[in-house]
């Protein structure tokens, strides 16, 4: 999946640094910041001219995405599409547009960037073709609320199709993914029923690019998980899978 539109040399370089799994559900999981590997020939970014520069990895998000895929498979009997960055964010940040993602004239980084995004783009196209609509969850980590999860949709812009089809309740109400998480006792930010806007983590390049804001029927939501929710002994993956399954049914 996603590799057919990339040149053969790029595929060879990308394989150890980007995990790509084809799916059998209209669900895509991506994780851009949980990797730890170096990219051969690429030095760390300095962040010159990059607003809100961050070179730290989101600890545990790659593993969380893997666990979430497993739990979704247990619920549905089929797996979602999965795209996980295995390279460290200090070398390449794929949640930014190319001009801000890596140092200029770094061909090696550009090829990995292309591979990562081509995989998501083809997964999105495949979901739309096979099911007519679907959803992308982009998994991140945050330190502001250790036990909380922030919703990032650019205040609904990346879920335009969902809102037009089912109304705002489908994003912020009791029957939304976040509503089902809150019902399980998880701290959801903004709070369900509060009417508050997303302010701190509103959603980045991935959800803006592959969500339904520019058109189409695949929505995208950024999940910002606190430190405690990303620990290996937390039930977060199971809770997320339950919430996604309940949301899908409704």
Coordinates of C-alpha atoms in Angstrom, one line a residue:
X1 CA 0.0 0.0 0.0
X2 CA 1.3 3.4 -0.9
X3 CA 4.5 2.2 -2.3
X4 CA 3.4 1.8 -5.9
X5 CA 3.7 5.5 -6.6
X6 CA 7.2 5.8 -5.1
X7 CA 10.4 5.1 -7.0
X8 CA 12.1 1.8 -6.2
X9 CA 15.2 3.4 -4.5
X10 CA 12.8 5.4 -2.2
X11 CA 10.9 2.2 -1.3
X12 CA 14.2 0.5 -0.2
X13 CA 15.1 3.5 2.0
X14 CA 11.6 3.9 3.5
X15 CA 10.9 0.3 4.4
X16 CA 12.9 0.2 7.7
X17 CA 11.8 3.7 8.6
X18 CA 8.0 3.7 7.8
X19 CA 5.6 0.9 8.8
X20 CA 2.8 0.6 6.3
X21 CA -0.1 -1.8 6.7
X22 CA -3.0 -2.1 4.3
X23 CA -6.4 -2.4 6.0
X24 CA -9.9 -3.9 5.6
X25 CA -11.8 -1.2 7.5
X26 CA -12.5 2.4 6.6
X27 CA -10.2 3.5 9.5
X28 CA -6.7 4.8 9.1
X29 CA -4.2 5.1 12.0
X30 CA -1.1 7.3 11.7
X31 CA 1.7 8.2 14.1
X32 CA 4.3 10.7 13.0
X33 CA 6.3 11.4 16.1
X34 CA 7.0 8.2 18.0
X35 CA 10.0 6.9 16.1
X36 CA 13.6 6.8 17.4
X37 CA 15.7 5.8 14.4
X38 CA 18.2 8.0 12.6
X39 CA 17.9 8.7 8.9
X40 CA 21.2 7.9 7.2
X41 CA 22.9 11.0 5.8
X42 CA 20.5 13.4 7.6
X43 CA 21.7 15.6 10.5
X44 CA 19.3 16.9 13.2
X45 CA 17.1 19.9 12.4
X46 CA 17.8 23.2 14.0
X47 CA 14.4 24.7 13.6
X48 CA 15.5 27.9 12.1
X49 CA 12.4 29.8 10.8
X50 CA 10.0 27.1 12.1
X51 CA 7.3 28.3 14.4
X52 CA 6.7 26.2 17.5
X53 CA 9.7 24.1 16.7
X54 CA 9.8 20.7 18.5
X55 CA 12.4 18.0 18.0
X56 CA 11.3 15.7 20.8
X57 CA 9.6 12.4 20.0
X58 CA 6.1 11.6 21.4
X59 CA 7.1 8.7 23.7
X60 CA 5.0 5.6 23.3
X61 CA 2.8 6.8 20.4
X62 CA 4.2 4.3 17.9
X63 CA 3.5 1.4 20.3
X64 CA 0.1 2.9 21.2
X65 CA -0.9 2.9 17.6
X66 CA 0.2 -0.7 17.2
X67 CA -1.9 -1.7 20.3
X68 CA -4.8 0.3 19.0
X69 CA -4.7 -1.5 15.6
X70 CA -4.7 -4.8 17.5
X71 CA -7.7 -3.8 19.7
X72 CA -9.6 -2.6 16.7
X73 CA -9.0 -5.9 15.0
X74 CA -10.4 -7.7 18.1
X75 CA -13.6 -5.6 18.0
X76 CA -14.2 -5.7 14.2
X77 CA -12.4 -8.9 13.1
X78 CA -10.5 -6.8 10.6
X79 CA -7.5 -4.4 10.8
X80 CA -7.4 -0.7 10.0
X81 CA -4.8 0.9 7.7
X82 CA -1.6 1.8 9.6
X83 CA 1.2 4.2 8.9
X84 CA 3.9 4.7 11.6
X85 CA 7.1 6.8 11.4
X86 CA 10.0 4.9 12.9
X87 CA 12.5 7.8 12.4
X88 CA 13.1 10.3 15.1
X89 CA 11.4 13.7 14.8
X90 CA 14.6 15.6 15.2
X91 CA 15.6 14.4 11.7
X92 CA 12.2 14.8 10.0
X93 CA 8.8 16.1 11.1
X94 CA 6.2 14.6 8.7
X95 CA 3.4 16.5 10.5
X96 CA 4.5 19.7 8.7
X97 CA 4.6 20.8 5.1
X98 CA 7.8 19.9 3.2
X99 CA 9.5 23.3 3.6
X100 CA 9.2 23.1 7.4
X101 CA 9.7 19.3 7.8
X102 CA 13.4 18.9 7.0
X103 CA 16.5 20.8 6.0
X104 CA 16.6 22.2 2.5
X105 CA 18.3 20.0 -0.1
X106 CA 18.2 16.9 2.0
X107 CA 17.2 14.3 -0.6
X108 CA 17.2 11.4 1.9
X109 CA 14.7 13.1 4.2
X110 CA 12.6 14.2 1.3
X111 CA 12.3 10.6 0.1
X112 CA 11.2 9.3 3.5
X113 CA 8.7 12.2 3.8
X114 CA 7.3 11.3 0.4
X115 CA 7.0 7.6 1.3
X116 CA 5.1 8.4 4.6
X117 CA 2.7 10.8 3.0
X118 CA 2.1 8.7 -0.1
X119 CA 1.1 5.8 2.2
X120 CA -1.5 8.0 3.9
X121 CA -2.8 9.5 0.7
X122 CA -3.2 6.0 -0.9
X123 CA -4.9 4.7 2.2
X124 CA -7.3 7.6 2.1
X125 CA -8.1 7.0 -1.6
X126 CA -8.6 3.3 -1.0
X127 CA -11.0 3.9 1.9
X128 CA -13.1 6.4 -0.2
X129 CA -13.2 4.0 -3.1
X130 CA -14.1 0.9 -1.1
X131 CA -16.5 2.3 1.5
X132 CA -17.5 5.8 0.3
X133 CA -16.4 7.4 3.6
X134 CA -14.0 6.8 6.5
X135 CA -11.9 8.4 9.2
X136 CA -8.2 8.9 10.0
X137 CA -6.9 9.1 13.6
X138 CA -3.5 10.8 13.9
X139 CA -1.9 9.7 17.2
X140 CA 0.2 12.2 19.2
X141 CA 1.5 12.7 22.7
X142 CA 1.2 15.8 24.9
X143 CA 2.4 16.9 28.4
X144 CA -0.2 19.5 29.3
X145 CA -2.7 16.9 30.8
X146 CA -1.0 13.6 31.8
X147 CA -4.3 11.8 32.1
X148 CA -6.2 13.7 29.3
X149 CA -6.8 13.4 25.6
X150 CA -7.2 16.6 23.5
X151 CA -9.3 16.6 20.3
X152 CA -7.7 18.2 17.3
X153 CA -9.9 19.0 14.3
X154 CA -9.2 22.7 13.6
X155 CA -12.6 23.1 15.4
X156 CA -14.4 20.9 13.0
X157 CA -12.7 21.9 9.7
X158 CA -11.0 18.5 9.3
X159 CA -14.3 16.7 9.9
X160 CA -16.5 18.8 7.6
X161 CA -18.1 15.7 6.0
X162 CA -18.9 14.2 9.3
X163 CA -20.6 17.4 10.5
X164 CA -22.5 17.9 7.3
X165 CA -23.8 14.3 7.4
X166 CA -24.5 13.7 11.0
X167 CA -24.4 17.1 12.8
X168 CA -22.1 18.5 15.5
X169 CA -23.2 15.9 18.0
X170 CA -21.1 13.4 16.0
X171 CA -18.0 15.3 16.9
X172 CA -18.5 16.9 20.3
X173 CA -21.6 15.1 21.8
X174 CA -22.2 12.0 24.0
X175 CA -22.3 9.7 20.9
X176 CA -19.0 11.0 19.4
X177 CA -15.7 9.1 19.8
X178 CA -14.8 11.5 22.6
X179 CA -18.2 11.2 24.2
X180 CA -17.7 7.5 24.4
X181 CA -14.2 8.0 25.9
X182 CA -15.7 10.4 28.5
X183 CA -18.3 7.8 29.4
X184 CA -15.5 5.4 30.2
X185 CA -14.0 7.9 32.6
X186 CA -11.3 9.4 30.4
X187 CA -10.5 13.1 30.7
X188 CA -11.5 14.6 27.4
X189 CA -10.5 18.2 26.3
X190 CA -12.5 20.2 25.4
X191 CA -15.1 18.6 27.8
X192 CA -18.1 17.0 26.3
X193 CA -21.1 19.3 26.4
X194 CA -19.0 22.3 27.4
X195 CA -19.3 24.1 24.0
X196 CA -15.6 25.1 24.3
X197 CA -13.4 25.4 21.2
X198 CA -10.2 23.6 20.6
X199 CA -7.4 26.0 21.6
X200 CA -4.2 24.2 22.6
X201 CA -3.9 21.3 20.2
X202 CA -6.1 22.1 17.2
X203 CA -4.7 19.6 14.7
X204 CA -1.7 19.8 12.4
X205 CA -0.6 19.2 8.9
X206 CA -1.7 15.6 8.6
X207 CA -5.3 16.0 9.6
X208 CA -5.6 19.3 7.7
X209 CA -4.2 17.6 4.5
X210 CA -6.1 14.3 4.7
X211 CA -9.3 15.4 6.4
X212 CA -12.5 16.5 4.7
X213 CA -11.9 20.2 5.0
X214 CA -10.7 20.6 1.4
X215 CA -13.4 18.1 0.2
X216 CA -14.0 14.4 0.1
X217 CA -15.6 12.0 2.5
X218 CA -12.7 10.9 4.7
X219 CA -12.6 12.8 8.0
X220 CA -9.5 13.2 10.2
X221 CA -9.0 13.7 14.0
X222 CA -5.8 14.3 15.9
X223 CA -5.6 12.4 19.2
X224 CA -3.3 14.1 21.7
X225 CA -2.7 11.6 24.5
X226 CA -1.2 12.5 27.9
X227 CA 1.8 10.7 29.4
X228 CA -0.2 8.4 31.7
X229 CA -2.5 7.3 28.8
X230 CA 0.6 6.2 26.8
X231 CA 2.1 4.0 29.4
X232 CA 2.4 0.3 28.5
X233 CA 0.1 -0.8 31.3
X234 CA -2.7 1.7 30.5
X235 CA -6.0 0.5 29.0
X236 CA -6.0 3.4 26.5
X237 CA -5.9 1.3 23.3
X238 CA -8.8 -0.8 24.5
X239 CA -10.8 2.3 25.5
X240 CA -10.2 3.9 22.2
X241 CA -11.2 0.8 20.3
X242 CA -14.4 0.5 22.3
X243 CA -15.2 4.2 21.6
X244 CA -14.4 3.9 17.9
X245 CA -16.6 0.8 17.6
X246 CA -19.5 2.4 19.4
X247 CA -19.2 5.5 17.3
X248 CA -19.1 3.5 14.1
X249 CA -22.3 1.6 15.0
X250 CA -24.1 4.9 15.6

